Backbone as a ProteinNet text record, in pm:
[ID]
protein_1_A
[PRIMARY]
XXXXXXXXXXXXXXXXXXXXXXXXXXXXXXXXXXXXXXXXXXXXXXXXXXXXXXXXXXXX
[TERTIARY]
74	-10.4	96.7	48.3	140	72.7	202	172	39.1	-38.6	-119	-61.3	-108.3	-84.6	54.1	76.7	183.3	167.9	256.5	241.1	224.2	141.9	162	265.8	371.1	481.6	599.4	682.6	828.6	871.6	865.5	913.2	857.4	763.3	683.6	705.6	789.4	815.8	902.2	1021.6	1114.2	1028.5	944.5	887.4	773.1	718.5	633.6	719.6	823.8	905.7	957.9	985.5	1034.6	939.4	814.1	717.5	690.3	682.6	649.4	780	905	1040.8	1003.5	959.8	946.9	862	743.9	639.4	652.3	729.8	751.7	812.5	733.8	812.8	937.9	1025	1158.4	1171.8	1078.4	1038.1	1014.3	954.5	867.7	942.8	1048.4	1131.2	1145.1	1224	1235.3	1113.7	998.1	890.2	813.4	831.6	754.1	833.4	980.1	1067.9	1023.5	1010.8	1036.6	884.7	761.3	641.2	633.5	708.7	718.8	786.3	882.8	970.9	867.7	793.8	736.9	622.3	574.4	424.8	524.1	610.1	696.2	717.6	734.5	792.6	674.1	554.2	439.2	423.4	465.9	457.1	550.7	678.6	825.2	901.8	1000.8	1141.3	1207.6	1288.4	1340.4	1465.7	1539.1	1645.7	1605.7	1477	1433.5	1406.4	1360.8	1312.4	1423.9	1518.9	1651.6	1742	1737.7	1790.2	1699.4	1589.6	1528.3	1547.9	1542.3	1553.5	1687.2	1796.8	1905.4	1945.1	1871.7	1871.9	1804.7	1703.7	1603.8	1676.6	1714.4	1800.4	1947.3	2017.4	2131.5	2124.3	1992.5	1964.6	1938.9	1953.3	1977	1863.1
-115.9	-10.5	99.6	218.2	350.4	432	526.6	630.7	714.4	784	856.7	998.1	1109.5	1263	1262.5	1216.7	1241.8	1394.9	1482.6	1624.9	1631.4	1721.4	1796.6	1810.6	1900.5	1973.8	1893.5	1885	1826.1	1916.7	2034.2	2133	2080.5	1989.8	1948.8	1820.8	1741.8	1599.8	1574.8	1629.3	1613.7	1655.3	1710.8	1740	1600.5	1580.8	1464.2	1328.2	1319.1	1196.6	1195.1	1328.6	1333.3	1309.7	1346.8	1334.3	1171.2	1103.1	946.8	895.6	935.9	848.9	882	1002.8	1044.2	977.7	924.1	876.9	736.3	674.6	512.1	456.6	350.9	250	221.8	200.3	130.3	21.6	-56.3	-192.4	-174.5	-48.7	-24.2	72.9	110.4	250.9	200	89.9	30.5	48.5	-20.7	-17.3	99.6	174.5	305	397.9	381.7	475.1	395.2	260.3	202.5	243	261.9	287.4	435.3	527.7	649.4	690.6	594.3	592.6	572.3	450.3	411.4	530.6	565.2	680.4	796.6	836.4	941	935	783.1	758.6	789.2	779.2	786.8	931.1	1000.4	1166	1225.8	1202.1	1303.8	1189.9	1295	1200.2	1113.8	1043.6	942.8	1017.3	1111.6	1199.4	1286.9	1336.6	1431.5	1333.4	1221.8	1146.8	1084.4	1054.1	986.5	1098.7	1226.7	1340.6	1386.9	1384.9	1414.7	1318.4	1186.1	1046.8	1080.4	1112.1	1123.2	1226.7	1336.9	1478.8	1432.9	1403.7	1340.8	1258.8	1144.4	1060.3	1091.7	1169.9	1256.9	1342.8	1387.2	1516.6	1653.9	1643.5	1785.6	1865.4
13.7	1	2	-100.6	-95.2	43.1	95.1	171.3	113.2	218	171.9	169.8	124.5	115.8	36.2	-79	-179.9	-220.3	-216.8	-259.9	-409.6	-457	-583.7	-645.7	-569.8	-623.4	-554.2	-646.8	-590.3	-450.5	-448.1	-366	-203.7	-198.7	-79.4	-40.7	-146.2	-120.8	20.4	43.7	163.1	255.5	302.8	431.1	408.6	321.6	348.3	354.3	305.2	327.7	448.4	514.9	637.3	749.2	721.1	831.2	860.5	705	691.7	793.7	770.9	834.4	988.4	1019.3	1181.5	1251.3	1169.3	1241.9	1210.2	1146	1135.7	1254.7	1289.7	1398.8	1312.7	1434.8	1380.5	1278.8	1314.2	1244	1113.9	1069.5	981.7	872.3	918.6	843.9	684.8	681.5	550.7	447.7	515.5	438.4	420.5	475.7	482.1	390.2	354	288.5	140.2	157.4	-1.9	-63.9	45.7	-31.5	-42.4	37.3	-17.8	-158.6	-197.2	-305.5	-433.7	-373.4	-528	-533	-431.8	-464.7	-518.8	-477.3	-542.7	-689.1	-738.2	-858.3	-966.8	-909	-999.7	-1035.5	-980.7	-1000.9	-1017	-980.2	-1006.7	-1071.6	-1148.5	-1192.9	-1109.4	-1118	-1064.2	-999.2	-1075.3	-1029.2	-912.6	-931.3	-819.7	-691.2	-697	-631.9	-511.1	-607.3	-527.2	-459.5	-514.8	-443.7	-321	-321.7	-186.9	-109.8	-130.6	-52.7	10.6	-67.2	-11.9	93.6	52.6	140.7	293.3	264.6	382.7	460.8	436.1	505.8	576.1	494.3	546.1	630.1	681.3	766.1	712.9	580.2	540.9	488.4
[MASK]
++++++++++++++++++++++++++++++++++++++++++++++++++++++++++++

C-alpha cells in the first residue's frame, strides 16, 4: 500500500518523506521509505525522488 498524502509539488516532497520517516516505527522504516519512493515515482522524475530521499536520509 502506498502512503497517503503524496504532494502535488516536488518542493513539498522532502517534508512529506521526512514526516513519514519520523512517525514510522523503527521496524517499519524500510517499508515506509520504499512505499514513499514508489509513490513519489508515480508523480516525479526518478532523479528528483532520489535526490530528495538522499537529502532527507542524510538529515539535510
